[in-house]
Short mmCIF file of C-alpha atoms in Angstrom, two decimals:
data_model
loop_
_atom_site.label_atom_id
_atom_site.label_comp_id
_atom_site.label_asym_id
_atom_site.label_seq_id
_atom_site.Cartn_x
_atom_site.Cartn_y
_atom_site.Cartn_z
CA UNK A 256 -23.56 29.56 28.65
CA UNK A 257 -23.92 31.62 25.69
CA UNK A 258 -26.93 33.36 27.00
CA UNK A 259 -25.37 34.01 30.55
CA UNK A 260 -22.56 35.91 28.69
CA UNK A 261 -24.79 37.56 27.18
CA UNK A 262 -26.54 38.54 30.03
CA UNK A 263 -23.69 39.53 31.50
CA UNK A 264 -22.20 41.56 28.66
CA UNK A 265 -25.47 43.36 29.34
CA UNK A 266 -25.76 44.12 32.86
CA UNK A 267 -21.45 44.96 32.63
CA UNK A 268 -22.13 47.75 29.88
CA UNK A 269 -25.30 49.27 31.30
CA UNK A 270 -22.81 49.70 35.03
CA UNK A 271 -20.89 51.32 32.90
CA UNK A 272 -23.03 53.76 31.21
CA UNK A 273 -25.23 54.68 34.51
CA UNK A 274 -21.94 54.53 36.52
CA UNK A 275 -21.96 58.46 36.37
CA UNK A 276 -25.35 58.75 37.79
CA UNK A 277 -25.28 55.90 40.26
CA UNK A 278 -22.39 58.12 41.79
CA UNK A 279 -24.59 61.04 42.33
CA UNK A 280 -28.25 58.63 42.79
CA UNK A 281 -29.95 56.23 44.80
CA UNK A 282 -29.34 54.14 41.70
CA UNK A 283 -26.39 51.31 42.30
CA UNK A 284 -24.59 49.35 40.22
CA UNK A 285 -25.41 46.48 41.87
CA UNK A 286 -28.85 47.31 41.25
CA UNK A 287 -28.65 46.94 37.40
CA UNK A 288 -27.13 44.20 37.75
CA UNK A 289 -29.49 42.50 39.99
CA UNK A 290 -32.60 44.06 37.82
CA UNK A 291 -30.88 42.69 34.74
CA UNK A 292 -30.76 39.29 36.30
CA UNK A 293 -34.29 39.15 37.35
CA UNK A 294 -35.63 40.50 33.70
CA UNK A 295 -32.68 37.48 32.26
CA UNK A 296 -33.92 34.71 34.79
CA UNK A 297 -36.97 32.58 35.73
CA UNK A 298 -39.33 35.75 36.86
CA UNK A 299 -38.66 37.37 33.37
CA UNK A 300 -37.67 35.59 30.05
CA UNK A 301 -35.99 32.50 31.71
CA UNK A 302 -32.65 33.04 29.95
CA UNK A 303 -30.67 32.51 32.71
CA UNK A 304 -31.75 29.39 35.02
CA UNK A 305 -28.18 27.56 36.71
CA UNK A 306 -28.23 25.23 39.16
CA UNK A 307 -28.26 26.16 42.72
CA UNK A 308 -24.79 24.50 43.11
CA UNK A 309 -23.61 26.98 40.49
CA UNK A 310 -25.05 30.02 42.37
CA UNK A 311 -23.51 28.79 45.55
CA UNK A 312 -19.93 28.37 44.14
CA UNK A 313 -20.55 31.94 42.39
CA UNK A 314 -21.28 33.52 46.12
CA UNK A 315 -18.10 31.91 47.63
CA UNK A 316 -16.15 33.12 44.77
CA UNK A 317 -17.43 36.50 44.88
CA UNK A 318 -17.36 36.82 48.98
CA UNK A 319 -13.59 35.58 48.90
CA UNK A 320 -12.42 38.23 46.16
CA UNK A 321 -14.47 40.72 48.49
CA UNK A 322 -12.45 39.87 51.38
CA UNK A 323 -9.67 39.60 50.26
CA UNK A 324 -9.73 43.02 48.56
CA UNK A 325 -11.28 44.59 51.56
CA UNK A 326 -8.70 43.02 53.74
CA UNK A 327 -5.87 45.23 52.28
CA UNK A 328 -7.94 48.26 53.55
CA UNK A 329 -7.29 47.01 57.15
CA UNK A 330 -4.00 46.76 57.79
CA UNK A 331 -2.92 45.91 61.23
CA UNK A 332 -1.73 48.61 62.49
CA UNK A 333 -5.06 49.92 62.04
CA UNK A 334 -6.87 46.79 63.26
CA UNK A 335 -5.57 47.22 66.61
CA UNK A 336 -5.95 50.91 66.86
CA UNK A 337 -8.96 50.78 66.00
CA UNK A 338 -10.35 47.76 67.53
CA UNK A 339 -13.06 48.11 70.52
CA UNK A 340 -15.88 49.04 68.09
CA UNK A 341 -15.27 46.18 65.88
CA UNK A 342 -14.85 43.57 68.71
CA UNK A 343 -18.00 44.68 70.45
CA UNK A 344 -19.40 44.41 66.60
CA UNK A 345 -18.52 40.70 66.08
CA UNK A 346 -18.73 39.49 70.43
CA UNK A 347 -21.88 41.33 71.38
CA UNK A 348 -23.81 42.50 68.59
CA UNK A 349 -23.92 39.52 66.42
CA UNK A 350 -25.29 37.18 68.68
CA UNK A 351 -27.95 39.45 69.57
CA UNK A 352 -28.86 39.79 66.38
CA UNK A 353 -28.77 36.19 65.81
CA UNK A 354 -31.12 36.02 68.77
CA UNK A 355 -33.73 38.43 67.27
CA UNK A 356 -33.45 36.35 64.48
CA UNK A 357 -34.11 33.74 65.93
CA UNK A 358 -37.18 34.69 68.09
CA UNK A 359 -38.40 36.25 64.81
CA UNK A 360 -38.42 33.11 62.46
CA UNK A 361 -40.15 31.36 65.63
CA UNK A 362 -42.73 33.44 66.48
CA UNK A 363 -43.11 35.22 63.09
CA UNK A 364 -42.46 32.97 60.37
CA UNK A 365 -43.68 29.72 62.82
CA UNK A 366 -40.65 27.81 61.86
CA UNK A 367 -39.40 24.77 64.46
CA UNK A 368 -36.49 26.34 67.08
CA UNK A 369 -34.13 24.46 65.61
CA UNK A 370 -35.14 25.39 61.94
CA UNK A 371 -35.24 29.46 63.14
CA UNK A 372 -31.68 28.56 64.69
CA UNK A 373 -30.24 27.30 61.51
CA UNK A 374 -31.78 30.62 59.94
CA UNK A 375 -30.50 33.17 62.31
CA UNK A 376 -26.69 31.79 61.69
CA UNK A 377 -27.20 31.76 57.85
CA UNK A 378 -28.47 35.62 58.03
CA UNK A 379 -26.48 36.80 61.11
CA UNK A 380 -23.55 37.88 59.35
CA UNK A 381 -23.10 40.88 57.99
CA UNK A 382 -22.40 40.77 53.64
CA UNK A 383 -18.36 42.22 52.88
CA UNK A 384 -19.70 42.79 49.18
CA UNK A 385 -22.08 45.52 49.87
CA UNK A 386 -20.24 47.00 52.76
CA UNK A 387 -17.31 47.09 50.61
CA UNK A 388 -19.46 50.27 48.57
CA UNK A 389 -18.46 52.49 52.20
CA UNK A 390 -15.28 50.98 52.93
CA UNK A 391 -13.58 51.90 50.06
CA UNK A 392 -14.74 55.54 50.15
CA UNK A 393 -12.34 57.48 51.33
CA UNK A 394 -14.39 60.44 52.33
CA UNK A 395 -16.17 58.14 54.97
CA UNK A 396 -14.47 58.73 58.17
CA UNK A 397 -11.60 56.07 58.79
CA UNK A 398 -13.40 54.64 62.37
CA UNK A 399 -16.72 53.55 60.61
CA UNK A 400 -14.71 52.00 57.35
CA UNK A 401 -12.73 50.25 60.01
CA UNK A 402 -15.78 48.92 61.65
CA UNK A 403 -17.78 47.93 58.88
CA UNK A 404 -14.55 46.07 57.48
CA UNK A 405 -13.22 44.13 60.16
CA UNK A 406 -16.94 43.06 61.08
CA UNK A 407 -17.69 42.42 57.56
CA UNK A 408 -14.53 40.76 57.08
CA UNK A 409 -14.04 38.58 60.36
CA UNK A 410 -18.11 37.84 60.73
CA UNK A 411 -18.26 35.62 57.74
CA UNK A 412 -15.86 33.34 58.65
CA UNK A 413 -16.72 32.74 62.12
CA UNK A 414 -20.67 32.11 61.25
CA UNK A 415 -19.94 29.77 58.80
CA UNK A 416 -19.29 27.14 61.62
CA UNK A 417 -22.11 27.70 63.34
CA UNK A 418 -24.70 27.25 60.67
CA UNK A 419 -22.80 23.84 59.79
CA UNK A 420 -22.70 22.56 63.28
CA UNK A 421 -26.64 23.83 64.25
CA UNK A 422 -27.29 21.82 60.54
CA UNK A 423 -25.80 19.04 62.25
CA UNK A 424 -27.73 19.23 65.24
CA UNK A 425 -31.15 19.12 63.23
CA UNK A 426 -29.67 16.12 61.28
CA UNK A 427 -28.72 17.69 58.37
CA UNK A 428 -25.60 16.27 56.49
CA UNK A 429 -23.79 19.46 54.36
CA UNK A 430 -22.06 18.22 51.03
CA UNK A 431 -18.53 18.56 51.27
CA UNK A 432 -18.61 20.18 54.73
CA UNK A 433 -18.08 18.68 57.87
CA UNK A 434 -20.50 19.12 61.21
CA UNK A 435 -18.16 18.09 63.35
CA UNK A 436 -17.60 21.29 65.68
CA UNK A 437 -13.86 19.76 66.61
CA UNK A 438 -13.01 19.52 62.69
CA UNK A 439 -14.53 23.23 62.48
CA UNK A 440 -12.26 24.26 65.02
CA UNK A 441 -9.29 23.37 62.83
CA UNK A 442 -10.80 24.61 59.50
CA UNK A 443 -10.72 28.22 60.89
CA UNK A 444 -7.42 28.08 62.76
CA UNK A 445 -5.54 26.63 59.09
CA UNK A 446 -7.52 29.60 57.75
CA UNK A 447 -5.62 32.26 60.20
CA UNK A 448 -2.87 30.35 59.53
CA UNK A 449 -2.31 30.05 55.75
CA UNK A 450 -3.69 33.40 55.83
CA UNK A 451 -1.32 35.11 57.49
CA UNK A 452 1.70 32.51 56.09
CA UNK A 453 1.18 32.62 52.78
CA UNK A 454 1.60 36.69 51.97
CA UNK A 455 4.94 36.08 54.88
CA UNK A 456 6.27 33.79 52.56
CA UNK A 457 5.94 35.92 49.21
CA UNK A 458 7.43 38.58 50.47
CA UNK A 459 9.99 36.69 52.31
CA UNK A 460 10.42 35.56 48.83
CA UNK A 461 10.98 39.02 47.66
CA UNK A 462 13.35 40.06 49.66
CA UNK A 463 15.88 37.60 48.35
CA UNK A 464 18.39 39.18 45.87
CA UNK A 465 18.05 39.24 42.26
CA UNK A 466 14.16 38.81 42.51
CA UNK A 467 11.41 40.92 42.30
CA UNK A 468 8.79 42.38 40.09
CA UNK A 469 8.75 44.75 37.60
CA UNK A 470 6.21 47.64 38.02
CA UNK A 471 3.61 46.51 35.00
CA UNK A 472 3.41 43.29 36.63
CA UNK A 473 3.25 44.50 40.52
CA UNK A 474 -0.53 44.57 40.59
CA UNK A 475 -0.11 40.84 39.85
CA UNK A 476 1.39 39.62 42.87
CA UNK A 477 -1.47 40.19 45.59
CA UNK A 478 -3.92 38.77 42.47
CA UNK A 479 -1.42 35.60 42.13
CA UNK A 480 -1.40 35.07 46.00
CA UNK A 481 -5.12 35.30 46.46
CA UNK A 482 -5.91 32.28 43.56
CA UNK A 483 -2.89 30.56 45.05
CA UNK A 484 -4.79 31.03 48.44
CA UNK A 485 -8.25 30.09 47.07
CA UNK A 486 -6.36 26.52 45.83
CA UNK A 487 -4.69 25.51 49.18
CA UNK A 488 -7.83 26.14 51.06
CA UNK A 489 -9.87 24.25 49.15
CA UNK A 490 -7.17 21.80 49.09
CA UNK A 491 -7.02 21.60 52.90
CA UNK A 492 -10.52 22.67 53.87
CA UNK A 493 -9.36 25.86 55.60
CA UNK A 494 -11.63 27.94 55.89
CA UNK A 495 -11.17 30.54 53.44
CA UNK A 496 -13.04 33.17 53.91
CA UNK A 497 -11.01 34.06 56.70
CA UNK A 498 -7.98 33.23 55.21
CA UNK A 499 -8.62 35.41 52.28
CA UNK A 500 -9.53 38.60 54.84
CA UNK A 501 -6.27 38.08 56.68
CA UNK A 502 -4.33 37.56 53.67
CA UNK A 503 -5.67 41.27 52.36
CA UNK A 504 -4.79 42.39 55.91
CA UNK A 505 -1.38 41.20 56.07
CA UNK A 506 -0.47 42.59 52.48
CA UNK A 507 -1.43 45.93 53.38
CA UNK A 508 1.00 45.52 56.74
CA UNK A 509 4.16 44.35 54.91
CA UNK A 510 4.21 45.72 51.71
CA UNK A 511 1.32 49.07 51.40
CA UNK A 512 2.99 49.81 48.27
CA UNK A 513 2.20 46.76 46.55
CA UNK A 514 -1.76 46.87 48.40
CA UNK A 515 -1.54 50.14 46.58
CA UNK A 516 -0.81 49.38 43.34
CA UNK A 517 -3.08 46.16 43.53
CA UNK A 518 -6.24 48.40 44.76
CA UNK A 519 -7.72 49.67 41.23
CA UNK A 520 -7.42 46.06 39.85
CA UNK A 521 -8.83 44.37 42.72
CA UNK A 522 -11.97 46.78 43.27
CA UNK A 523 -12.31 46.09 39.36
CA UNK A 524 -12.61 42.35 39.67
CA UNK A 525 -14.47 42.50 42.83
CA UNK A 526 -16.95 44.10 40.96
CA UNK A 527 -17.37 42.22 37.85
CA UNK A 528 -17.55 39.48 40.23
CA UNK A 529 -19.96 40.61 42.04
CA UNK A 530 -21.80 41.27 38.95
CA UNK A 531 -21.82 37.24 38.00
CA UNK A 532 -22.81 36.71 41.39
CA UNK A 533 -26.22 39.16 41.41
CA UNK A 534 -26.90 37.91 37.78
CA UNK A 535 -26.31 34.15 39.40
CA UNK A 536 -28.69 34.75 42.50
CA UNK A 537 -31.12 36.07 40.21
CA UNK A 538 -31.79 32.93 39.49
CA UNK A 539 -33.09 31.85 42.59
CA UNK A 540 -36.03 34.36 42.50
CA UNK A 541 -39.10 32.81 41.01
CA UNK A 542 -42.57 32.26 41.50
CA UNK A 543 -42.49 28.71 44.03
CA UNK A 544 -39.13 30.28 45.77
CA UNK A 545 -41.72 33.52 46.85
CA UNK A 546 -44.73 31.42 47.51
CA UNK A 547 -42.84 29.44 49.65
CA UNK A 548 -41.50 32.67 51.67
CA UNK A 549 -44.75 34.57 51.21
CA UNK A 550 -45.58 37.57 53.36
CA UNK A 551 -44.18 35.97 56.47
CA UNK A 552 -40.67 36.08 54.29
CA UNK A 553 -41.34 39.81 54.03
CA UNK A 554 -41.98 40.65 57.79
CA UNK A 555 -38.91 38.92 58.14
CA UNK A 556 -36.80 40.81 55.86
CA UNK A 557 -38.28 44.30 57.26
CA UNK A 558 -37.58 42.98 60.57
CA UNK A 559 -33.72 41.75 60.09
CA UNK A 560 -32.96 45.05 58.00
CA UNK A 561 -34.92 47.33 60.82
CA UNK A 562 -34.35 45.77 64.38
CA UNK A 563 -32.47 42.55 64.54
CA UNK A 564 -29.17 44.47 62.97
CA UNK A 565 -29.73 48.31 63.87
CA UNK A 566 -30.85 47.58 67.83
CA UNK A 567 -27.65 45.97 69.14
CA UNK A 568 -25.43 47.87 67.08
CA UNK A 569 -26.51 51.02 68.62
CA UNK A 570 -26.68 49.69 71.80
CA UNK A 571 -23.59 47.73 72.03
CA UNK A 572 -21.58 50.81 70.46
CA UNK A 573 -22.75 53.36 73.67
CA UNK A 574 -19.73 54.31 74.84
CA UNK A 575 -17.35 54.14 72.20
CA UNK A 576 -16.13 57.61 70.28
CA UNK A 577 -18.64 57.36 67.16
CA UNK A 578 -20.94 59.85 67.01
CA UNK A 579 -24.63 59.18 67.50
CA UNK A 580 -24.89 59.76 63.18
CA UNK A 581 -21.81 57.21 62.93
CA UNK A 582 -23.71 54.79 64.92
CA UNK A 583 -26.99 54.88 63.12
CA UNK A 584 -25.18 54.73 59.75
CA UNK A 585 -23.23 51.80 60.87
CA UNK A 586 -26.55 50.21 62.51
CA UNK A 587 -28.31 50.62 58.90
CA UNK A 588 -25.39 49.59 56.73
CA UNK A 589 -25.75 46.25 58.09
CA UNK A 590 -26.50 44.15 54.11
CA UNK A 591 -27.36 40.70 53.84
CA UNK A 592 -26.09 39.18 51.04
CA UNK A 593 -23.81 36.41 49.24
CA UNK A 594 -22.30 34.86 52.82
CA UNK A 595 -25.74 33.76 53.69
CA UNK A 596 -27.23 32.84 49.95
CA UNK A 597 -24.34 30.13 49.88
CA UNK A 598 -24.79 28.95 53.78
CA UNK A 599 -28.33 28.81 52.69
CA UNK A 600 -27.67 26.70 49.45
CA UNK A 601 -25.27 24.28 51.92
CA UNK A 602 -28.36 24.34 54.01
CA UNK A 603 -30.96 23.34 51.15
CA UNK A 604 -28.23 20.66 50.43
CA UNK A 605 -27.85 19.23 53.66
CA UNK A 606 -30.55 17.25 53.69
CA UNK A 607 -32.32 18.68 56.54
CA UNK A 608 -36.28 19.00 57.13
CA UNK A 609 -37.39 22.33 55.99
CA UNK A 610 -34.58 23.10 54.48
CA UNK A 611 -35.96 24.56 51.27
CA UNK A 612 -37.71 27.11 53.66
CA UNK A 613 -34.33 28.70 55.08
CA UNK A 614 -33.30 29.07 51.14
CA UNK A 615 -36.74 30.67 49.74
CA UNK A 616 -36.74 33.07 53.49
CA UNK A 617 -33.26 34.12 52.71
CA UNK A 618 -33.57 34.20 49.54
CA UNK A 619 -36.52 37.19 50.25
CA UNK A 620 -34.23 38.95 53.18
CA UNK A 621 -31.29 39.14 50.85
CA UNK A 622 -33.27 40.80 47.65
CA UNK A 623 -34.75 43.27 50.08
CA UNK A 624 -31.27 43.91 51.73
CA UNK A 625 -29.76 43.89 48.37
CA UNK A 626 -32.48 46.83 47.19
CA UNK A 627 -32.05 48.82 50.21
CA UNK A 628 -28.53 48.80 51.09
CA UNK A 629 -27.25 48.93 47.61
CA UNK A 630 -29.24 52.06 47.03
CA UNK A 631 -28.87 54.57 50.20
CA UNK A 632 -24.92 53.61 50.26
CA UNK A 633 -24.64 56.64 48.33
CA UNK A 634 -26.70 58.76 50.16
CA UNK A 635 -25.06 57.58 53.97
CA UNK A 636 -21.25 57.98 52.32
CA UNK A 637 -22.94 61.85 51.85
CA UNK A 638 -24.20 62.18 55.33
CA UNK A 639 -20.87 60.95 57.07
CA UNK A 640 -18.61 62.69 54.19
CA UNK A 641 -15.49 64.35 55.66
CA UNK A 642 -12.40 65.90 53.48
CA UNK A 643 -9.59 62.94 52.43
CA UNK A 644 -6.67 63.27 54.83
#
């Protein structure tokens, strides 16, 4: 523990100090941090090694503070101005890239149907974490952060099922999840539901005379909701990834001010927890993890980050009003990342043959994704930059 803080402490002051140039650079935060990882864990001096339990809680930690946060960008208002791109996103372009996905770890990789199945669900969805470096920039025009959000911030949720029942199917048995596609059913409708409820209730709550909040302690309110929402979901088995997008969402609908004031704390936390989370999935990168992948792991990843996510998005978006540059920034800016490092950890878990492969072939796709997307956000925010309303 002592060395992870360490670590940590590290990474966190070196953002700090190349924050200035990462703003004007290729170079990313998140890339330090990764890069610090890697030099911390098993490919450099071993100093950071957790258990793959560890990393997987870390992910889900750092995808629901993510959504959350990104959720109060989307208000819905917005959401259903805004939402024929998104929908054809999620309905059409998703499962084609599933399907490339699939085809690829078939005929590519050589991995069982049902294995390249399981894969395509667990790196189908697009990551809100790296997204979340366009969304929040408000010179990017408001269509494509609308895009990129909802998808982002709907996609995770819904895939989640999917990988668990296909892990079912090749007689896999996830700890702590069920396979049950009925069960999964009811997960993600108690996720809309506490969702949505939850931030009703609060402010319900404020409304009632006498209470409220003074202004130091506003920006605590959305924070207090989203561990409260964290708790009953895990106490339930809601689904809480998309619980925690549609609580953001519904904040930002019934009280913007308080989304407002909660914004600079929120991006701060998302980001130290992403942080923990690169420094934690660090850890998975040695030696046997990239023999196992080997150069049939990087095919892959060039693959998923070329064709299986840029192809259907600029098909399926012909015809809506982004521009042709909109559409190929929104076809790049498609990251793999946390959501399908911990649906590849329940995966390795499960208990289901060739398991370990699905981990050490995301685990590839996602470093790659991770490099790429985390250093040309920058450069696309530039290319699509319009002067704030």
């Amino acid at each position: 523990m002592t060395a992870l803080a360490l670590v940590f402490g590290t990474a966190a002051l070196l953002a700090v100090l190349t924050s200035a140039i990462a703003a004007r650079s290729p170079l990313s935060t998140s890339a330090v941090f990764l890069v610090t990882g890697l030099v911390a864990g098993p490919l450099g001096f071993d100093l950071v090694d957790l258990d793959d339990h560890v990393v997987e809680r870390t992910a889900e930690i750092a995808l629901f503070t993510i959504l959350f946060t990104d959720g109060q960008h989307a208000p819905w208002r917005e959401v259903r101005r805004r939402l024929g791109a998104p929908a054809r996103a999620l309905l059409l372009a998703m499962p084609l890239t599933f399907a490339i996905i699939a085809a690829a770890g078939h005929f590519v990789v050589g991995l069982p149907w049902l294995v390249a199945l399981v894969l395509a669900a667990v790196l189908a969805p697009t990551d809100p974490v790296f997204a979340s470096a366009l969304v929040g920039r408000e010179d990017v025009p408001a269509r494509v952060r609308n895009l990129l959000n909802v998808e982002s911030g709907l996609n995770d949720g819904l895939a989640l099922p999917a990988v668990l029942v296909l892990v079912g199917v090749a007689g896999g048995a996830p700890e702590n999840f069920s396979t049950d596609p009925g069960i999964l059913v009811v997960e993600l409708a108690a996720g809309a539901a506490v969702g949505i409820a939850l931030p009703v209730l609060i402010w319900l709550l404020l409304r009632i005379p006498g209470v409220g909040a003074v202004a130091s302690l506003r920006p605590l309110g959305p924070l207090a909701c989203a561990v409260l929402l964290f708790g009953i979901c895990e106490q339930i088995h809601a689904n809480q990834f998309l619980a925690a997008f549609l609580a953001g969402a519904t904040i930002a609908t019934l009280a913007p001010d308080a989304s407002e004031t909660f914004r600079p704390t929120g991006e701060l936390v998302s980001e130290m927890v992403k942080g923990a989370a690169l420094i934690a999935f660090a850890s998975l990168v040695d030696l046997g993890t990239l023999g196992t992948a080997g150069w049939a792991g990087v095919i892959l990843a060039g693959l998923v980050i070329l064709v299986a996510r840029p192809a259907p998005i600029v098909l399926t978006l012909v015809g809506t009003r982004l521009t042709m540059a909109e559409r190929l920034s929104v076809a790049w800016f498609g990251p793999k990342g946390f959501a399908s490092v911990a649906y590849a950890v329940i995966v390795a878990f499960s208990g289901m043959d060739m398991a370990d492969d699905v981990l050490a072939l995301t685990t590839v796709v996602v470093l790659a994704s991770i490099v790429a997307h985390s250093s040309t956000d920058v450069t696309v925010a530039r290319r699509l930059s319009t002067p704030p309303a």
